């Protein structure tokens, strides 16, 4: 596993597609910050740090929207890694795009920490374009 962030995003995407209620992944500070942003933006229900055997892990309880008694749709319909290990993507404060006409979020790593694209624009910051979620 060369890119832990891509691994995290793939685990969340696959768990949503499979209809799982919860997903576990190895702990890192960056993954925890990303998960907390997803929770704050109502893409996931709950994020918590847990002990798994002798290691720390992150538990993410996924959010689903109820369509009917028998059908539910995932809150995350798409998640895409933008900046990769071999090809980093940086954006200036004026280059941060709105994701799906405002229905999604961009996650940017700035000099003031990791935040949504909306917050980075508001604070006049650019940085590394981590991913986008819708």
Tab-separated table of C-alpha atoms in Angstrom:
chain	number	residue	atom	x	y	z
A	1	UNK	CA	0.000	0.000	0.000
A	2	UNK	CA	1.814	3.084	-1.256
A	3	UNK	CA	-0.946	5.652	-0.739
A	4	UNK	CA	-2.892	5.346	2.533
A	5	UNK	CA	-5.318	8.139	1.563
A	6	UNK	CA	-6.322	6.350	-1.660
A	7	UNK	CA	-6.730	3.159	0.362
A	8	UNK	CA	-9.047	4.948	2.796
A	9	UNK	CA	-11.169	6.463	0.029
A	10	UNK	CA	-11.416	3.090	-1.726
A	11	UNK	CA	-12.491	1.358	1.490
A	12	UNK	CA	-15.246	3.925	2.047
A	13	UNK	CA	-16.402	3.743	-1.603
A	14	UNK	CA	-16.474	-0.076	-1.615
A	15	UNK	CA	-18.274	-0.291	1.740
A	16	UNK	CA	-20.964	2.120	0.518
A	17	UNK	CA	-21.429	0.192	-2.731
A	18	UNK	CA	-21.674	-3.094	-0.814
A	19	UNK	CA	-24.236	-1.591	1.584
A	20	UNK	CA	-22.110	-2.042	4.703
A	21	UNK	CA	-23.000	-0.107	7.838
A	22	UNK	CA	-19.434	0.467	9.045
A	23	UNK	CA	-15.887	0.405	7.704
A	24	UNK	CA	-12.601	-0.027	9.637
A	25	UNK	CA	-9.173	1.143	8.533
A	26	UNK	CA	-5.715	1.581	10.083
A	27	UNK	CA	-5.295	4.844	11.988
A	28	UNK	CA	-3.324	7.862	10.825
A	29	UNK	CA	-3.727	11.525	11.715
A	30	UNK	CA	-4.406	12.521	8.093
A	31	UNK	CA	-7.082	9.846	7.644
A	32	UNK	CA	-8.702	10.924	10.914
A	33	UNK	CA	-8.859	14.553	9.763
A	34	UNK	CA	-10.377	13.514	6.411
A	35	UNK	CA	-12.949	11.310	8.159
A	36	UNK	CA	-13.871	14.153	10.540
A	37	UNK	CA	-14.436	16.470	7.568
A	38	UNK	CA	-16.726	13.859	5.995
A	39	UNK	CA	-18.623	13.655	9.282
A	40	UNK	CA	-18.892	17.447	9.609
A	41	UNK	CA	-20.234	17.687	6.039
A	42	UNK	CA	-22.812	14.906	6.728
A	43	UNK	CA	-21.373	12.335	4.332
A	44	UNK	CA	-20.878	9.836	7.190
A	45	UNK	CA	-22.742	9.397	10.496
A	46	UNK	CA	-19.976	8.796	13.001
A	47	UNK	CA	-16.186	8.684	13.140
A	48	UNK	CA	-14.321	7.221	16.087
A	49	UNK	CA	-10.837	6.042	16.992
A	50	UNK	CA	-10.844	2.421	18.207
A	51	UNK	CA	-8.407	-0.261	19.335
A	52	UNK	CA	-8.173	-3.169	16.908
A	53	UNK	CA	-6.011	-5.964	18.273
A	54	UNK	CA	-2.721	-4.245	19.169
A	55	UNK	CA	-3.206	-1.352	16.722
A	56	UNK	CA	-5.265	1.821	16.489
A	57	UNK	CA	-7.999	1.990	13.864
A	58	UNK	CA	-10.624	4.380	12.576
A	59	UNK	CA	-14.243	3.253	12.551
A	60	UNK	CA	-16.544	5.108	10.154
A	61	UNK	CA	-20.293	4.534	10.363
A	62	UNK	CA	-21.684	5.216	6.898
A	63	UNK	CA	-24.759	7.349	6.185
A	64	UNK	CA	-27.590	6.200	3.954
A	65	UNK	CA	-30.647	8.156	2.838
A	66	UNK	CA	-33.889	6.173	3.083
A	67	UNK	CA	-35.838	6.161	-0.190
A	68	UNK	CA	-38.498	3.655	0.905
A	69	UNK	CA	-38.932	0.884	3.480
A	70	UNK	CA	-36.829	-1.518	1.432
A	71	UNK	CA	-34.458	0.828	-0.383
A	72	UNK	CA	-31.732	3.197	0.792
A	73	UNK	CA	-29.173	5.190	-1.142
A	74	UNK	CA	-25.623	5.964	-0.003
A	75	UNK	CA	-24.896	9.547	1.066
A	76	UNK	CA	-21.612	9.315	-0.862
A	77	UNK	CA	-22.369	8.733	-4.531
A	78	UNK	CA	-18.825	9.457	-5.664
A	79	UNK	CA	-15.391	9.939	-4.152
A	80	UNK	CA	-12.281	10.668	-6.205
A	81	UNK	CA	-8.613	11.101	-5.260
A	82	UNK	CA	-7.216	14.132	-7.075
A	83	UNK	CA	-3.590	14.448	-5.900
A	84	UNK	CA	-1.760	11.155	-6.205
A	85	UNK	CA	1.669	9.986	-5.037
A	86	UNK	CA	3.259	10.305	-8.473
A	87	UNK	CA	1.284	13.347	-9.581
A	88	UNK	CA	0.517	15.946	-6.951
A	89	UNK	CA	-2.193	18.482	-7.763
A	90	UNK	CA	-1.982	21.966	-6.279
A	91	UNK	CA	-4.623	24.669	-6.591
A	92	UNK	CA	-4.529	28.368	-5.879
A	93	UNK	CA	-7.297	30.113	-3.973
A	94	UNK	CA	-8.962	31.165	-7.253
A	95	UNK	CA	-8.666	27.711	-8.847
A	96	UNK	CA	-10.663	25.744	-6.248
A	97	UNK	CA	-13.661	24.316	-8.077
A	98	UNK	CA	-17.186	23.842	-6.835
A	99	UNK	CA	-17.943	20.109	-6.858
A	100	UNK	CA	-21.224	19.084	-8.517
A	101	UNK	CA	-22.569	22.659	-8.394
A	102	UNK	CA	-22.138	22.853	-4.633
A	103	UNK	CA	-23.612	19.432	-3.777
A	104	UNK	CA	-20.166	17.962	-3.170
A	105	UNK	CA	-16.993	19.075	-1.433
A	106	UNK	CA	-13.346	19.463	-2.331
A	107	UNK	CA	-10.827	18.665	0.405
A	108	UNK	CA	-7.675	20.779	0.340
A	109	UNK	CA	-4.513	20.500	2.459
A	110	UNK	CA	-3.431	24.089	3.163
A	111	UNK	CA	-0.781	25.723	5.302
A	112	UNK	CA	-3.509	26.234	7.943
A	113	UNK	CA	-4.526	22.544	7.937
A	114	UNK	CA	-6.855	20.288	5.986
A	115	UNK	CA	-10.223	21.856	5.131
A	116	UNK	CA	-13.013	21.926	2.582
A	117	UNK	CA	-12.582	23.907	-0.610
A	118	UNK	CA	-15.287	26.303	0.544
A	119	UNK	CA	-13.385	27.090	3.761
A	120	UNK	CA	-10.095	27.472	1.852
A	121	UNK	CA	-11.714	29.913	-0.598
A	122	UNK	CA	-13.222	31.882	2.296
A	123	UNK	CA	-9.808	32.145	3.991
A	124	UNK	CA	-7.998	32.942	0.734
A	125	UNK	CA	-5.837	29.797	0.809
A	126	UNK	CA	-4.690	27.340	-1.830
A	127	UNK	CA	-2.916	24.030	-1.360
A	128	UNK	CA	-2.804	20.379	-2.304
A	129	UNK	CA	-6.104	19.126	-3.757
A	130	UNK	CA	-6.556	15.860	-1.811
A	131	UNK	CA	-9.927	14.621	-3.082
A	132	UNK	CA	-13.507	15.477	-3.953
A	133	UNK	CA	-16.652	13.880	-2.592
A	134	UNK	CA	-20.245	14.079	-3.820
